[in-house]
PDB file of N, CA and C in Angstrom:
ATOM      1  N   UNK A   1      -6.070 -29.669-103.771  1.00  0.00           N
ATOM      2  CA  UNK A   1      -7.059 -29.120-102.856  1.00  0.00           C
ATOM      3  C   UNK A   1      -6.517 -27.816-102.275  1.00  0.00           C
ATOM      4  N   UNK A   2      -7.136 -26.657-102.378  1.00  0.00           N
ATOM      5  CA  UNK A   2      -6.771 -25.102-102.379  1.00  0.00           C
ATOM      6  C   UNK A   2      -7.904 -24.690-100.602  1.00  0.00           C
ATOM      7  N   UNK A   3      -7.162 -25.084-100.013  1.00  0.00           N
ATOM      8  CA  UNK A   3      -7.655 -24.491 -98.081  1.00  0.00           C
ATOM      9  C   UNK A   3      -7.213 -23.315 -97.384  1.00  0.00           C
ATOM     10  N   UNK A   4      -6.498 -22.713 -98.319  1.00  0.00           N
ATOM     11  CA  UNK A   4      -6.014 -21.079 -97.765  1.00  0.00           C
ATOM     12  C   UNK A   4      -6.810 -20.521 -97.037  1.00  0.00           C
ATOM     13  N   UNK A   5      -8.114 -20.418 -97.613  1.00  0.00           N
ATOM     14  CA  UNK A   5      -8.965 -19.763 -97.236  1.00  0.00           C
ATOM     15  C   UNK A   5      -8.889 -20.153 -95.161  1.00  0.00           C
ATOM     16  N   UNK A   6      -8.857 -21.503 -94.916  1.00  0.00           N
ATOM     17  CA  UNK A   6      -8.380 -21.619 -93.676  1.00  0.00           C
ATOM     18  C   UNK A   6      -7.047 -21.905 -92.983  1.00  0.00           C
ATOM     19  N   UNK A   7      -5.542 -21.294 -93.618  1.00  0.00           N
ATOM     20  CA  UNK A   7      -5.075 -21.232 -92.914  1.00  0.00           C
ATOM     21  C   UNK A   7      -4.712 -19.887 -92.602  1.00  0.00           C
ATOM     22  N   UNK A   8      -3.890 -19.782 -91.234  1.00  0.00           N
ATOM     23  CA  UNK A   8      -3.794 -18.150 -90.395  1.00  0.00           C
ATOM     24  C   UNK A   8      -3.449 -17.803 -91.989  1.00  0.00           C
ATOM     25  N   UNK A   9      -3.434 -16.322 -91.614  1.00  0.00           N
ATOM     26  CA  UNK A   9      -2.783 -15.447 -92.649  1.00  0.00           C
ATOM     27  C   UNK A   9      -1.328 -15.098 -92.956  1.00  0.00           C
ATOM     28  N   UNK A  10      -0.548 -15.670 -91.859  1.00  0.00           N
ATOM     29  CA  UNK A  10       0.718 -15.591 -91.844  1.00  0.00           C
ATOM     30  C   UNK A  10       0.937 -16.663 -93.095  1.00  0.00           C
ATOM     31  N   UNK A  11       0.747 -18.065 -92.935  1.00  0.00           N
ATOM     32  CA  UNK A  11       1.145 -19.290 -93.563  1.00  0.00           C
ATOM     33  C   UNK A  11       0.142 -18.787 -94.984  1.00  0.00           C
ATOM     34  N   UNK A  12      -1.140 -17.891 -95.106  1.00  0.00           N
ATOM     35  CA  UNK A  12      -1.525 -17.603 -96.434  1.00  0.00           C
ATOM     36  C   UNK A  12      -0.568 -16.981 -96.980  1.00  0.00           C
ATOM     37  N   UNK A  13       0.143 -15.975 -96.163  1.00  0.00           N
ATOM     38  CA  UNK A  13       1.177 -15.087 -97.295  1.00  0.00           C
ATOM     39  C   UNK A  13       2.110 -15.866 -97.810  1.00  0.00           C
ATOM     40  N   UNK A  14       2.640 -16.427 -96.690  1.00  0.00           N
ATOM     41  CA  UNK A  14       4.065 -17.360 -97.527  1.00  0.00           C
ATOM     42  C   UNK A  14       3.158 -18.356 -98.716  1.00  0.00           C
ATOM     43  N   UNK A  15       2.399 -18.734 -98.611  1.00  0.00           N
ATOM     44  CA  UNK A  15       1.907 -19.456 -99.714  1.00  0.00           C
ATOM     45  C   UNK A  15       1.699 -18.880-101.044  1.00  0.00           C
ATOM     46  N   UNK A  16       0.920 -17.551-101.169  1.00  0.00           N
ATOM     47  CA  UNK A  16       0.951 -16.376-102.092  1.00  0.00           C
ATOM     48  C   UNK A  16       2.158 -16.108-102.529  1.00  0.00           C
ATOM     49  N   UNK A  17       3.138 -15.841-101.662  1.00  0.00           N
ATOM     50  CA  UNK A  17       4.481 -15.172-101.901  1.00  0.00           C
ATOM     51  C   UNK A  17       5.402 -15.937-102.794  1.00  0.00           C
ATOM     52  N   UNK A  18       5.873 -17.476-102.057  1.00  0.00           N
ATOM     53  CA  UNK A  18       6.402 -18.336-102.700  1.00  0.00           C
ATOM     54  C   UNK A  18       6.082 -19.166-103.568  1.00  0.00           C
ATOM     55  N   UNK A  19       7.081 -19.763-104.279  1.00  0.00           N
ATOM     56  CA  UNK A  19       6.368 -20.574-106.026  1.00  0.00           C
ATOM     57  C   UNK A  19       6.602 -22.173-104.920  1.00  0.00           C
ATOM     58  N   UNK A  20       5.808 -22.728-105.816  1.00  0.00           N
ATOM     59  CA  UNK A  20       5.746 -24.527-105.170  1.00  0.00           C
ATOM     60  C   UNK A  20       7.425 -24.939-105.231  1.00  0.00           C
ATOM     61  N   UNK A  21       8.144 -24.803-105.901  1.00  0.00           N
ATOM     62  CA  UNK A  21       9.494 -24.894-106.123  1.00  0.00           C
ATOM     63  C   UNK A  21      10.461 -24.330-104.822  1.00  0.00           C
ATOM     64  N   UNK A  22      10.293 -23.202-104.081  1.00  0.00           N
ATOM     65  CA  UNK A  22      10.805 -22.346-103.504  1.00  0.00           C
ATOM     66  C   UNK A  22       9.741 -23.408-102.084  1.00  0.00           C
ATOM     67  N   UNK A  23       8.790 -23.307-102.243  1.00  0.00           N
ATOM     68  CA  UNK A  23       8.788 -24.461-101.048  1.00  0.00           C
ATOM     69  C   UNK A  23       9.296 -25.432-101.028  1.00  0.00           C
ATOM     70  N   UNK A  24       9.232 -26.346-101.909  1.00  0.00           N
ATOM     71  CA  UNK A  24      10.217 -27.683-101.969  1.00  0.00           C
ATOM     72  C   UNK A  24      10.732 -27.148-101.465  1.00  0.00           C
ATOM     73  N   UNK A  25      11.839 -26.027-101.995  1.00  0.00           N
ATOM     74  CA  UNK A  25      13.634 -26.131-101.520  1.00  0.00           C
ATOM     75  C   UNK A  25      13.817 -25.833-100.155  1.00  0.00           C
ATOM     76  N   UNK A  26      12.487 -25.409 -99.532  1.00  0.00           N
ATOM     77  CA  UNK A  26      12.060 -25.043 -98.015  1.00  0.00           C
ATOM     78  C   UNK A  26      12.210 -26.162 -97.607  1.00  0.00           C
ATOM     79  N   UNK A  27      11.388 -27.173 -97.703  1.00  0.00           N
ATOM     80  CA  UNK A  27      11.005 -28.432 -97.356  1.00  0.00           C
ATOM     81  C   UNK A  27      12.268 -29.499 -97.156  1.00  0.00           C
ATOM     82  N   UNK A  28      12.805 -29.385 -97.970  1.00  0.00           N
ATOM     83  CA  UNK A  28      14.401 -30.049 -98.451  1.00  0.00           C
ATOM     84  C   UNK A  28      14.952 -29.394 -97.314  1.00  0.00           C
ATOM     85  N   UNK A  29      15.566 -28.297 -97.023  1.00  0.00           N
ATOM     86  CA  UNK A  29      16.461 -27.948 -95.919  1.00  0.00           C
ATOM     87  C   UNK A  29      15.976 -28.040 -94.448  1.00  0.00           C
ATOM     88  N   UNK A  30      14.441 -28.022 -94.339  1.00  0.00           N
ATOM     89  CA  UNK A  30      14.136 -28.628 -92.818  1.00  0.00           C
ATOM     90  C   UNK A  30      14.128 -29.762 -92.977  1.00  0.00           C
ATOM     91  N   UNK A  31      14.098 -30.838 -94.110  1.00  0.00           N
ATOM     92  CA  UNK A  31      13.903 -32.414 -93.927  1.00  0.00           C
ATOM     93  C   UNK A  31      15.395 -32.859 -93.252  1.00  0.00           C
ATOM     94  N   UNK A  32      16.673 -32.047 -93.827  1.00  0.00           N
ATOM     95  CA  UNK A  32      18.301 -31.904 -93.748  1.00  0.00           C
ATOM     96  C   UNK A  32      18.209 -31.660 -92.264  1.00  0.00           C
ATOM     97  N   UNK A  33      17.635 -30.744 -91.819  1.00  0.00           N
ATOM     98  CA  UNK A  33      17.596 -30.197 -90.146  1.00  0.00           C
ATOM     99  C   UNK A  33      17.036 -31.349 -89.210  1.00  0.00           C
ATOM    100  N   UNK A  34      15.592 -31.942 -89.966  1.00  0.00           N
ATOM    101  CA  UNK A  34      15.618 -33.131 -89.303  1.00  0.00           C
ATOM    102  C   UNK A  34      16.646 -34.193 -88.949  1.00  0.00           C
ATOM    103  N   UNK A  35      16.527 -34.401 -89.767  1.00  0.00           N
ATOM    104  CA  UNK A  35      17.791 -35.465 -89.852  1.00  0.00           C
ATOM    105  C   UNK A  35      19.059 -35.233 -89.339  1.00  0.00           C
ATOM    106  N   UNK A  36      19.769 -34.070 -89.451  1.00  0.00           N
ATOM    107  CA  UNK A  36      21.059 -33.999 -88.892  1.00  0.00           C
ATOM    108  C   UNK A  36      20.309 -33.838 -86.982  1.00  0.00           C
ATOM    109  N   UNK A  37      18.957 -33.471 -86.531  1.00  0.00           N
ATOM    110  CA  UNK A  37      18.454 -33.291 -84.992  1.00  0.00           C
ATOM    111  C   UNK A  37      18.246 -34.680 -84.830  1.00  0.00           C
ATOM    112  N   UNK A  38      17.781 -35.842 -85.408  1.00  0.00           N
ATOM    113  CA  UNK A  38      18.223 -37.258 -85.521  1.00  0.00           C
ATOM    114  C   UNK A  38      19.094 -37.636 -85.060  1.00  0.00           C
ATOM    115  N   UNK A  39      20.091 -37.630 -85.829  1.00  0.00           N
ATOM    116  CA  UNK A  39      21.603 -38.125 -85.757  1.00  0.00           C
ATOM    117  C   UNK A  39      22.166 -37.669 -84.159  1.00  0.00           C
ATOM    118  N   UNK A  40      21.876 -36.392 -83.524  1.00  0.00           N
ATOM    119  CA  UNK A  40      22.245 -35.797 -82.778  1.00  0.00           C
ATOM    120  C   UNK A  40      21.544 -36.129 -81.599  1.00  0.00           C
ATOM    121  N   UNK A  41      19.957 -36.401 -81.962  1.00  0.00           N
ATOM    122  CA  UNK A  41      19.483 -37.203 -80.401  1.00  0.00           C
ATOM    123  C   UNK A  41      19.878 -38.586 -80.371  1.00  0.00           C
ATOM    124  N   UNK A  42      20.433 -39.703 -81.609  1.00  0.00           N
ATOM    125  CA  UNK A  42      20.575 -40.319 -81.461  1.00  0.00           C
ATOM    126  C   UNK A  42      22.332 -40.426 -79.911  1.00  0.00           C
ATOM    127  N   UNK A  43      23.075 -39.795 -80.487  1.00  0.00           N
ATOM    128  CA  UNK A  43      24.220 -39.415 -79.867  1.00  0.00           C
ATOM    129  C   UNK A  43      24.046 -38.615 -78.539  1.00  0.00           C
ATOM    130  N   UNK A  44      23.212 -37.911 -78.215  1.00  0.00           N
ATOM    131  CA  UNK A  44      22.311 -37.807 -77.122  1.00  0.00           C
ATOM    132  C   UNK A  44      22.282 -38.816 -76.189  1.00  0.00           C
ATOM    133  N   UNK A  45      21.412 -39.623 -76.446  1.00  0.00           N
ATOM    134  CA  UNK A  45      20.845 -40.889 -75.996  1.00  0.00           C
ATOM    135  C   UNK A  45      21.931 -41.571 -75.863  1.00  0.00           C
ATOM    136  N   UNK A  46      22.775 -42.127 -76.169  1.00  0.00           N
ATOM    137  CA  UNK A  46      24.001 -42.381 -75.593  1.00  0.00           C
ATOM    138  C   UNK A  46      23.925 -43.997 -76.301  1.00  0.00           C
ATOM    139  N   UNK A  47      23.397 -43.586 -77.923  1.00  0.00           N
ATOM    140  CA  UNK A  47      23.299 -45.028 -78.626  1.00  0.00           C
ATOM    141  C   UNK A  47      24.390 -45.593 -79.242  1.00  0.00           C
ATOM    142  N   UNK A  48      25.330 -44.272 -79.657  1.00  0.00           N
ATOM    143  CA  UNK A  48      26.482 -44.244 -80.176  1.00  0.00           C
ATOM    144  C   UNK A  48      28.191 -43.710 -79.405  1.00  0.00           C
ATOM    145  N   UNK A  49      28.946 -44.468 -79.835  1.00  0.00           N
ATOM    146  CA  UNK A  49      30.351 -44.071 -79.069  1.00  0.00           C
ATOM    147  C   UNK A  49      30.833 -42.602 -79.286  1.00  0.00           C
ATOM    148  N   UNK A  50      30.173 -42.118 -80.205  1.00  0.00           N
ATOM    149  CA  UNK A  50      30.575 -40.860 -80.351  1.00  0.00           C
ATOM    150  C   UNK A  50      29.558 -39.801 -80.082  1.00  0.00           C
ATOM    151  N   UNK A  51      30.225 -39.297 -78.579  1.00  0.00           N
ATOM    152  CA  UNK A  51      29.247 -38.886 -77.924  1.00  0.00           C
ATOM    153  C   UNK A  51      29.774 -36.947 -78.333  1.00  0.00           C
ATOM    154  N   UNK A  52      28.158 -36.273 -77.578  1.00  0.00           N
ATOM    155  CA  UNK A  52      28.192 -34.745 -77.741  1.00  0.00           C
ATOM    156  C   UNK A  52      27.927 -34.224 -76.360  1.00  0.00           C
ATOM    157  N   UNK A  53      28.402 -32.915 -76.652  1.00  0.00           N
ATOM    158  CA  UNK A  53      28.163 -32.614 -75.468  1.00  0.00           C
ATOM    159  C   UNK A  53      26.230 -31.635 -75.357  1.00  0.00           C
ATOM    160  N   UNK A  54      26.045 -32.095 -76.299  1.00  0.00           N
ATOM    161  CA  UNK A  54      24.403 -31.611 -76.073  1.00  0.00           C
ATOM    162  C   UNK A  54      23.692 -32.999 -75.292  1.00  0.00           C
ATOM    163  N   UNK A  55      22.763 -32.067 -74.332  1.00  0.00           N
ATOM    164  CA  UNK A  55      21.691 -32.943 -73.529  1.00  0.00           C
ATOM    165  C   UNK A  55      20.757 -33.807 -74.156  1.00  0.00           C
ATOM    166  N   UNK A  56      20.266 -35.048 -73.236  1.00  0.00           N
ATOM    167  CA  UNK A  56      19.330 -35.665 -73.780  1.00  0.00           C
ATOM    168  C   UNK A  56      18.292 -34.466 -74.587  1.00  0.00           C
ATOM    169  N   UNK A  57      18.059 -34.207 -73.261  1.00  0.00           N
ATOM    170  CA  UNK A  57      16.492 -33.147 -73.550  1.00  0.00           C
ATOM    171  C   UNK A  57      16.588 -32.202 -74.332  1.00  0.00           C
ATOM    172  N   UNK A  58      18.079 -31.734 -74.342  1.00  0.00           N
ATOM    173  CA  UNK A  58      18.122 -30.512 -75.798  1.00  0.00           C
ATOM    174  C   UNK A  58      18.070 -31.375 -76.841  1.00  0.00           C
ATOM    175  N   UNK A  59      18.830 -32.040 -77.201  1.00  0.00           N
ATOM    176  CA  UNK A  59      18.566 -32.875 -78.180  1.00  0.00           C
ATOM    177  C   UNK A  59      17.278 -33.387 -78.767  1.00  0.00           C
ATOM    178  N   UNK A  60      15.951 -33.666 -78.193  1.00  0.00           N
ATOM    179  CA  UNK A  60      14.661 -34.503 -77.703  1.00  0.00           C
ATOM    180  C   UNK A  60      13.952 -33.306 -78.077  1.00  0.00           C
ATOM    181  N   UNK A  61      14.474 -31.899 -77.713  1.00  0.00           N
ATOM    182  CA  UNK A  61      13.716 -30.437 -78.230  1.00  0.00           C
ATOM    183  C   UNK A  61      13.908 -30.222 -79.463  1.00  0.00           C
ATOM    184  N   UNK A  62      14.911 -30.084 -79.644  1.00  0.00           N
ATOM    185  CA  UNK A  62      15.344 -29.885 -81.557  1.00  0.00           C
ATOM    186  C   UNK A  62      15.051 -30.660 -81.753  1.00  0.00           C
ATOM    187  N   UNK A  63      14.810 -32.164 -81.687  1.00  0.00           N
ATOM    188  CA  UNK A  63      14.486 -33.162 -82.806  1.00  0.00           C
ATOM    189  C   UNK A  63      12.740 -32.663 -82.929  1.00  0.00           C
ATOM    190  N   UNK A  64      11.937 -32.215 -81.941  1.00  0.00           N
ATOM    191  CA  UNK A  64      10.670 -31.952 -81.780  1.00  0.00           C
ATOM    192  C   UNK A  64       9.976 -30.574 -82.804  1.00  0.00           C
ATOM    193  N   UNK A  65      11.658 -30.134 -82.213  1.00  0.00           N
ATOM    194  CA  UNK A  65      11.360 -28.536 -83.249  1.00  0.00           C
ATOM    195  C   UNK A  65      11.174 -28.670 -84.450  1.00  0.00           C
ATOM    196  N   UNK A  66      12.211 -29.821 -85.062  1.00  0.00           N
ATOM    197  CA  UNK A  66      12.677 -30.088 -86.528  1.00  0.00           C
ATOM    198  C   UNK A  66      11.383 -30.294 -87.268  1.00  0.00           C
ATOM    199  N   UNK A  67      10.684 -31.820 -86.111  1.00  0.00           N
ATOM    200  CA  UNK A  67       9.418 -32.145 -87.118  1.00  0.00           C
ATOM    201  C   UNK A  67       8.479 -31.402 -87.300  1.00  0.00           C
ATOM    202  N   UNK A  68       8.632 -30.254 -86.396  1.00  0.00           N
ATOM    203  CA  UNK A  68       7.305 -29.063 -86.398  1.00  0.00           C
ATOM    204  C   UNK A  68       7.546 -28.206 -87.459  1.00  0.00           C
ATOM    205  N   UNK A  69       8.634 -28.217 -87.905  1.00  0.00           N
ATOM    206  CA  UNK A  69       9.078 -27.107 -89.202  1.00  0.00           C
ATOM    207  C   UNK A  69       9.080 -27.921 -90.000  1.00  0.00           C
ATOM    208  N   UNK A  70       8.781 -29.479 -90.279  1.00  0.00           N
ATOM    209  CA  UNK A  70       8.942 -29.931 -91.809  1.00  0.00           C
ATOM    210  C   UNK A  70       7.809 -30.122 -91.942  1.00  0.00           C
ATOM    211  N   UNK A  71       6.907 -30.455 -90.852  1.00  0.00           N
ATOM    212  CA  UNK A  71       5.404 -30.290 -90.888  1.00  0.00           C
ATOM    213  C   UNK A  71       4.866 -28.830 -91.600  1.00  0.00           C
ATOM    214  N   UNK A  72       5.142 -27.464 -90.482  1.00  0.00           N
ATOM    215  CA  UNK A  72       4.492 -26.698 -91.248  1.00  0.00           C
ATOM    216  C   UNK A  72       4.949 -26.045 -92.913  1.00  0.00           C
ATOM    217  N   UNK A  73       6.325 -26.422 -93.273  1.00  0.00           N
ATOM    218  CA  UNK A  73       6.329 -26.270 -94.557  1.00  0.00           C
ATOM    219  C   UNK A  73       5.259 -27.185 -95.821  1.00  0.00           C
ATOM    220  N   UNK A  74       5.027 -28.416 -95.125  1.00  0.00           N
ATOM    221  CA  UNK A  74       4.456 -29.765 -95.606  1.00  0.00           C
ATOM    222  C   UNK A  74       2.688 -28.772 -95.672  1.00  0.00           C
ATOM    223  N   UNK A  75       2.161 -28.193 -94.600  1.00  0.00           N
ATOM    224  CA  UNK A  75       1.251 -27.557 -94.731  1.00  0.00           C
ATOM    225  C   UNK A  75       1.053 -26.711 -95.542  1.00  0.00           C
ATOM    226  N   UNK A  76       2.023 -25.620 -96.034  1.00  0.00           N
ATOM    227  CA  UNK A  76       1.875 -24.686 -96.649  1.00  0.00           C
ATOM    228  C   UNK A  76       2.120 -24.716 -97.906  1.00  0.00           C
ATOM    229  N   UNK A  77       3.033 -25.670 -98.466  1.00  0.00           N
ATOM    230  CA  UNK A  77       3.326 -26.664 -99.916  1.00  0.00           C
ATOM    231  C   UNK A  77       1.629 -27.155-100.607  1.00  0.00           C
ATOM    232  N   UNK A  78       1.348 -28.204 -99.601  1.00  0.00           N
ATOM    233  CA  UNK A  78       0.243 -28.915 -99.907  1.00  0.00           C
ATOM    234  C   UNK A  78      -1.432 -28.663 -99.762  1.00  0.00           C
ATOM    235  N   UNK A  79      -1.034 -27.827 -98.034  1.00  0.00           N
ATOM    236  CA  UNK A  79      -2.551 -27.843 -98.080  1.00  0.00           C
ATOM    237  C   UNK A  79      -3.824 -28.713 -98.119  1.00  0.00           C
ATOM    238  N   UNK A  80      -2.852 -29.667 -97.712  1.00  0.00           N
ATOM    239  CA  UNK A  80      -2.868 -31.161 -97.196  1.00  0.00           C
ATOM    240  C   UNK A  80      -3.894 -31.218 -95.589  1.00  0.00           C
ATOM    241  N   UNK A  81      -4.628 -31.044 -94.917  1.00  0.00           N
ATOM    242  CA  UNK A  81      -5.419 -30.448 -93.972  1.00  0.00           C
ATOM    243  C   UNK A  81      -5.092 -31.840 -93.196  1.00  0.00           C
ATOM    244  N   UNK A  82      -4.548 -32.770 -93.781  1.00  0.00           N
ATOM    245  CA  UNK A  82      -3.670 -33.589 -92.140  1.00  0.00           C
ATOM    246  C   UNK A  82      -2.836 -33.078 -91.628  1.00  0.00           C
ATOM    247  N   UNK A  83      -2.228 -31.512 -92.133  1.00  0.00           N
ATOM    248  CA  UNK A  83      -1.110 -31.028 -91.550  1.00  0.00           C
ATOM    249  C   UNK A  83      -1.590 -29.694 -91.183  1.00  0.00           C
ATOM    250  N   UNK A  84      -2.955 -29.651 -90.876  1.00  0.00           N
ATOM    251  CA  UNK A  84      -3.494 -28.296 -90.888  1.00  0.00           C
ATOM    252  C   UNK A  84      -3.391 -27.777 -89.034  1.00  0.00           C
ATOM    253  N   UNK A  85      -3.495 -28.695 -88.462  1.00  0.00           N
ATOM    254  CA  UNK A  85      -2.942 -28.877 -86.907  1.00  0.00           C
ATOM    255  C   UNK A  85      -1.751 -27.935 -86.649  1.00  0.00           C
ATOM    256  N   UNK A  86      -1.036 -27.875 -87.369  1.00  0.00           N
ATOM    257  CA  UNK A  86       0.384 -26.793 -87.118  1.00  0.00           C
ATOM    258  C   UNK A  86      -0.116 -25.244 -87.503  1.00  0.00           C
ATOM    259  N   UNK A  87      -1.501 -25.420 -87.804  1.00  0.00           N
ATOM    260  CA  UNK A  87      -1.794 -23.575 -88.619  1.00  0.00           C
ATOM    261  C   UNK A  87      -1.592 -22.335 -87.618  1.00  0.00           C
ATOM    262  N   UNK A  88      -0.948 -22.635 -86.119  1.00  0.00           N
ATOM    263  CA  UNK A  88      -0.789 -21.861 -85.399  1.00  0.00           C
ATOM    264  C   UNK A  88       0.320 -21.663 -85.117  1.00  0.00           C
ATOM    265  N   UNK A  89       1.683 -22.295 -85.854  1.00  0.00           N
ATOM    266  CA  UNK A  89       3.058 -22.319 -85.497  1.00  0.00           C
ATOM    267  C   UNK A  89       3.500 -21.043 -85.576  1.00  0.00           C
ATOM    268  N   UNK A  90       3.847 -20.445 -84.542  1.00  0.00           N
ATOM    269  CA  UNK A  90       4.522 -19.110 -84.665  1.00  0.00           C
ATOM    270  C   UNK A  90       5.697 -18.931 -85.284  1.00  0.00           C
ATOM    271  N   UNK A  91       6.141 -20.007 -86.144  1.00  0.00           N
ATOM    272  CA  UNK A  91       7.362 -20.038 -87.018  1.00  0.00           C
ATOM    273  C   UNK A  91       6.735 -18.956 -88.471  1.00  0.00           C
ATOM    274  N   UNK A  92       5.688 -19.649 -88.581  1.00  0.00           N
ATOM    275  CA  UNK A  92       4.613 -18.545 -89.612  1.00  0.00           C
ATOM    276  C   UNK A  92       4.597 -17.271 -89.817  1.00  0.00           C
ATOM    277  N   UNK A  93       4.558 -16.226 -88.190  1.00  0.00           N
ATOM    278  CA  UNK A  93       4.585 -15.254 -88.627  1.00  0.00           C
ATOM    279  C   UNK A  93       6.141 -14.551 -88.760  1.00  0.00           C
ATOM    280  N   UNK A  94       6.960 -15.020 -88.548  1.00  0.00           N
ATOM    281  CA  UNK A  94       8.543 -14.835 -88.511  1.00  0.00           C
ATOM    282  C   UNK A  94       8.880 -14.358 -89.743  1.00  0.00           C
ATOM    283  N   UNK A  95       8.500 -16.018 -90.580  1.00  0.00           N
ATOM    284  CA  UNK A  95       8.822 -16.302 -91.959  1.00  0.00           C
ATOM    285  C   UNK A  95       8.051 -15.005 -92.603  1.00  0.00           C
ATOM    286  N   UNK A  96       6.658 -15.093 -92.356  1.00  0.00           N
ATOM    287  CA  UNK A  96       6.183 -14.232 -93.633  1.00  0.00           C
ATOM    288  C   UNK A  96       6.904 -12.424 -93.096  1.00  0.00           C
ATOM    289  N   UNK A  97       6.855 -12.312 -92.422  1.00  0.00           N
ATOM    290  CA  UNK A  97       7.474 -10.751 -91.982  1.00  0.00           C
ATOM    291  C   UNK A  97       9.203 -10.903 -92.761  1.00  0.00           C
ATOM    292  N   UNK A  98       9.911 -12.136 -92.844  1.00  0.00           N
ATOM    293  CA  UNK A  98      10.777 -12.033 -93.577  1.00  0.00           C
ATOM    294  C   UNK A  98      10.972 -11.902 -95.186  1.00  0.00           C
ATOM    295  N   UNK A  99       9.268 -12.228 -95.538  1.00  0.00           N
ATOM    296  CA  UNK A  99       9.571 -11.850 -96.880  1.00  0.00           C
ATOM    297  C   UNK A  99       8.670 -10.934 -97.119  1.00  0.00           C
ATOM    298  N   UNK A 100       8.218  -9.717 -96.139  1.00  0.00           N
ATOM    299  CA  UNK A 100       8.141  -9.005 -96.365  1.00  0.00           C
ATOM    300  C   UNK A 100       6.436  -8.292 -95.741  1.00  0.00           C
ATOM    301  N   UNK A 101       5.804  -9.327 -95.229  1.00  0.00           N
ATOM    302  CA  UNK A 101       4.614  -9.222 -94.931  1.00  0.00           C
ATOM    303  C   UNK A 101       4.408  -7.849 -93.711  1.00  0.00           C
ATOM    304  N   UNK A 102       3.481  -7.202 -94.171  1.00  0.00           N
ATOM    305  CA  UNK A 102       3.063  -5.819 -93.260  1.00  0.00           C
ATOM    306  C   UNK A 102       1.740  -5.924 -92.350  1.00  0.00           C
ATOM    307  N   UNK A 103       1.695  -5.890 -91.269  1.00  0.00           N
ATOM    308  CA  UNK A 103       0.462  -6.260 -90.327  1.00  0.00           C
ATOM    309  C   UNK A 103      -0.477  -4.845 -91.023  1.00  0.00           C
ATOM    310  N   UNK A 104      -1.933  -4.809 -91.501  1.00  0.00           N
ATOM    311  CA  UNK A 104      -2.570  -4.630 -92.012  1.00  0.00           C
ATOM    312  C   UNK A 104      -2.908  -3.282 -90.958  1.00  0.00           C
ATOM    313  N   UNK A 105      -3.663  -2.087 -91.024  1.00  0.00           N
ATOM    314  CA  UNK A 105      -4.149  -1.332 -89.403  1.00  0.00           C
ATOM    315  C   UNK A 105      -2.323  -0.225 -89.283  1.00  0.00           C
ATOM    316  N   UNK A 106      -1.291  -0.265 -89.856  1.00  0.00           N
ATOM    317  CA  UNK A 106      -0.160   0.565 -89.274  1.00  0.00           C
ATOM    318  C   UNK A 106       0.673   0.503 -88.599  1.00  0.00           C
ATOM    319  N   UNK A 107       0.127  -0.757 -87.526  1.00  0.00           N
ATOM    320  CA  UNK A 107       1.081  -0.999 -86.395  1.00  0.00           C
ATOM    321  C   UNK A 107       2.033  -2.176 -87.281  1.00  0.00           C
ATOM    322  N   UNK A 108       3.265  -1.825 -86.866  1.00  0.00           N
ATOM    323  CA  UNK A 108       4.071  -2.466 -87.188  1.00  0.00           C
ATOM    324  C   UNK A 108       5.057  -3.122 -85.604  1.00  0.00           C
ATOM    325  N   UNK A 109       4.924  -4.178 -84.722  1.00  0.00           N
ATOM    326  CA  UNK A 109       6.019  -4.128 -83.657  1.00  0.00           C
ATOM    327  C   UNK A 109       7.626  -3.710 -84.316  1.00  0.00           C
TER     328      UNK A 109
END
């Protein structure tokens, strides 16, 4: 199912730009980020003897951040419109300006 047509234009470019492969390998290294922000709120939380010196709540943020970035890669892979809820993540326009995307009009910030 092909929904470009509705997501922002930031998450259209990276979709254009990158091959389904090159997302996976996207997908794969925030699933890794999850998981190691896991491990770390778990140790947070004070479930384990081996404690950190990061906060509950920092911890509780990155784990929040994590799922928001494996989500919107999960969006832009699939196009999957249960994940279409993230089409406003300002992680979007970061990414696509990193591979190269030009705001349309001249202005460049």
């Amino acid at each position: 199912m092909e929904l470009i047509s509705e997501m922002n234009k930031y998450a259209a470019y990276i979709r254009c730009v990158l091959s389904s492969q090159e997302l996976a390998e996207q997908l794969a290294e925030e699933c890794n980020e999850l998981a190691q922000a896991s491990l770390k709120m778990i140790r947070a939380s004070g479930m384990s003897a081996n404690i950190t010196p990061i906060s509950r709540r920092d911890a509780y943020d990155n784990f929040i951040e994590e799922q928001n970035d494996v989500v919107s890669v999960l969006w832009v892979l699939t196009c999957d419109e249960r994940y279409a809820y993230i089409d406003d993540y300002p992680k979007y326009e970061r990414w696509a300006k990193r591979l190269g995307y030009k705001e349309s009009g001249g202005t460049e910030e």
